[in-house]
PDB file of C-alpha atoms in Angstrom:
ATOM      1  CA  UNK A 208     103.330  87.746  95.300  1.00 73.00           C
ATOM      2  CA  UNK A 209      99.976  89.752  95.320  1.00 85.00           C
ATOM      3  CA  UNK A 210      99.922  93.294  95.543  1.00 92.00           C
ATOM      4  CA  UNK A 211      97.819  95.960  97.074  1.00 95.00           C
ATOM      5  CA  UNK A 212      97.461  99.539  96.785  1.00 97.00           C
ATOM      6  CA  UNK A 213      95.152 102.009  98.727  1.00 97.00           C
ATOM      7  CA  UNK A 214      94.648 105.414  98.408  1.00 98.00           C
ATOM      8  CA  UNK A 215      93.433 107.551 101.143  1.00 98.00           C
ATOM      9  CA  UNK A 216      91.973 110.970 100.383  1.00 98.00           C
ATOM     10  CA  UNK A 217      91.922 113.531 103.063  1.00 97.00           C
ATOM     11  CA  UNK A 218      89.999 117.147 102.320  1.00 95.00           C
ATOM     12  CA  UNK A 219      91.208 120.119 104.299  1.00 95.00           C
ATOM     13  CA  UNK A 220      89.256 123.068 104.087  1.00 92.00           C
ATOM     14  CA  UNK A 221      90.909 126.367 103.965  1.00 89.00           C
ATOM     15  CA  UNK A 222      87.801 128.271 106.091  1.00 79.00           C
ATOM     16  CA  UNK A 223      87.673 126.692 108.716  1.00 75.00           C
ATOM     17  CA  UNK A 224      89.345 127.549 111.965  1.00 88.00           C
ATOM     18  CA  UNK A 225      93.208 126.621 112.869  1.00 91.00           C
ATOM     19  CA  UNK A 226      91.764 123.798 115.232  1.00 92.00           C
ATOM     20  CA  UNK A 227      89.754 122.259 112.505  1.00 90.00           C
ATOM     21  CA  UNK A 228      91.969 121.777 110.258  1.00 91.00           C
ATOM     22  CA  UNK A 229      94.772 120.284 112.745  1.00 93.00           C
ATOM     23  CA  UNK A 230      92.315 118.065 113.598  1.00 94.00           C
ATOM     24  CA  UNK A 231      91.269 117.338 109.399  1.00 94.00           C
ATOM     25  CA  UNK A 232      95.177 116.546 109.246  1.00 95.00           C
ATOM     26  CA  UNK A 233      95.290 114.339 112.854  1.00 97.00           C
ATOM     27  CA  UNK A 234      92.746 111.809 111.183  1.00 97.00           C
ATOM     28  CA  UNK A 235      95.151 112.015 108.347  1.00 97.00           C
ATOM     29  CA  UNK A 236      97.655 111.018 110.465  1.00 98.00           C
ATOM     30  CA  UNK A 237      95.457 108.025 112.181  1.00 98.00           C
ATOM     31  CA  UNK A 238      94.887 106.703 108.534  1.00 98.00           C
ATOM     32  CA  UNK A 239      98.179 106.526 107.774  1.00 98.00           C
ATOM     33  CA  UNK A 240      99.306 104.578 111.061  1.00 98.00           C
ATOM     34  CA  UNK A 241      96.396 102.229 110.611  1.00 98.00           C
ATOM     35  CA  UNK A 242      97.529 101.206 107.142  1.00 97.00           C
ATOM     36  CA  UNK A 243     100.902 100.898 108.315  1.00 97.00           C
ATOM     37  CA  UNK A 244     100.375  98.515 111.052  1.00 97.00           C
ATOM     38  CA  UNK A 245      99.153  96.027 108.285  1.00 95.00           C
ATOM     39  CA  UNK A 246     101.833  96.397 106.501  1.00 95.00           C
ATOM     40  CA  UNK A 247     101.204  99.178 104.154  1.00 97.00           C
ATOM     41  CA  UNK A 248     103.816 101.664 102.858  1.00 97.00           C
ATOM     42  CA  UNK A 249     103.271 104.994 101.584  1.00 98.00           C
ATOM     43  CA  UNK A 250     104.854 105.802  97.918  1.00 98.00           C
ATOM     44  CA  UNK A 251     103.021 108.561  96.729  1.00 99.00           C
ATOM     45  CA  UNK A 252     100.942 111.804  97.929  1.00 99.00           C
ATOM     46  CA  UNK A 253      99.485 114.251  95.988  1.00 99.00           C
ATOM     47  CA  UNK A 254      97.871 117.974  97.150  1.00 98.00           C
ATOM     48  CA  UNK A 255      95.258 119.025  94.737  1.00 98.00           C
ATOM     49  CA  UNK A 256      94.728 122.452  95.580  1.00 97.00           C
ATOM     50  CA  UNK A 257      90.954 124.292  94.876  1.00 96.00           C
ATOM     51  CA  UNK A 258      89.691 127.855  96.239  1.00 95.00           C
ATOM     52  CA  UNK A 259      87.508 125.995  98.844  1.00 93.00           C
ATOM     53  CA  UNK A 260      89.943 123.145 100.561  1.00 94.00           C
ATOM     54  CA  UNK A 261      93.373 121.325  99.353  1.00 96.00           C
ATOM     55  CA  UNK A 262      92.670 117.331  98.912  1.00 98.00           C
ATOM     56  CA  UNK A 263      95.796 115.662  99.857  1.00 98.00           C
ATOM     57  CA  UNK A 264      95.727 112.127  98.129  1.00 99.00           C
ATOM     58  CA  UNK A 265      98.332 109.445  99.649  1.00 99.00           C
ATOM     59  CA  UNK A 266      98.741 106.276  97.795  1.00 99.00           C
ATOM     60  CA  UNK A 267      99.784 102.958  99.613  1.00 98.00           C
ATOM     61  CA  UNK A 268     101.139  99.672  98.334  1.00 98.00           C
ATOM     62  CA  UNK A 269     101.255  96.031 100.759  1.00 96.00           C
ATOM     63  CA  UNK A 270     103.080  93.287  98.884  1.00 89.00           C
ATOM     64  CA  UNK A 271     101.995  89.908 100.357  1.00 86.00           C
ATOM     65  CA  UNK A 272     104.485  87.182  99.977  1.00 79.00           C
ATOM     66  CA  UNK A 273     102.598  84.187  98.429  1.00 64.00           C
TER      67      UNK A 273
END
């Protein structure tokens, strides 16, 4: 069995407007999907928090049979 893990960062910035940052999180969201539908799972996310934006870190894993 081989084994693969991703990691997708995402940065969210706290200054920007509501709509922004909805929008920051909806590509977050797209990522996530995307990896999915090739048979990635999530098992892990992080938010590393700083004075300008939080960086939310999600790490996936795809076991291929084989």
């Amino acid at each position: 069995m081989a084994n693969s893990i991703q990691t997708i960062q995402t940065n969210v910035t706290k200054d920007d407007e509501p709509a922004t940052r909805a929008r920051q999180l909806s590509y977050r969201q797209e990522d996530l999907t995307g990896h999915a539908r090739i048979g990635y799972v999530l098992v892990s996310t992080i938010m590393i928090d700083s004075p300008d934006a939080v960086t939310i870190v999600d790490t996936l894993q795809r076991i291929d049979a084989g």
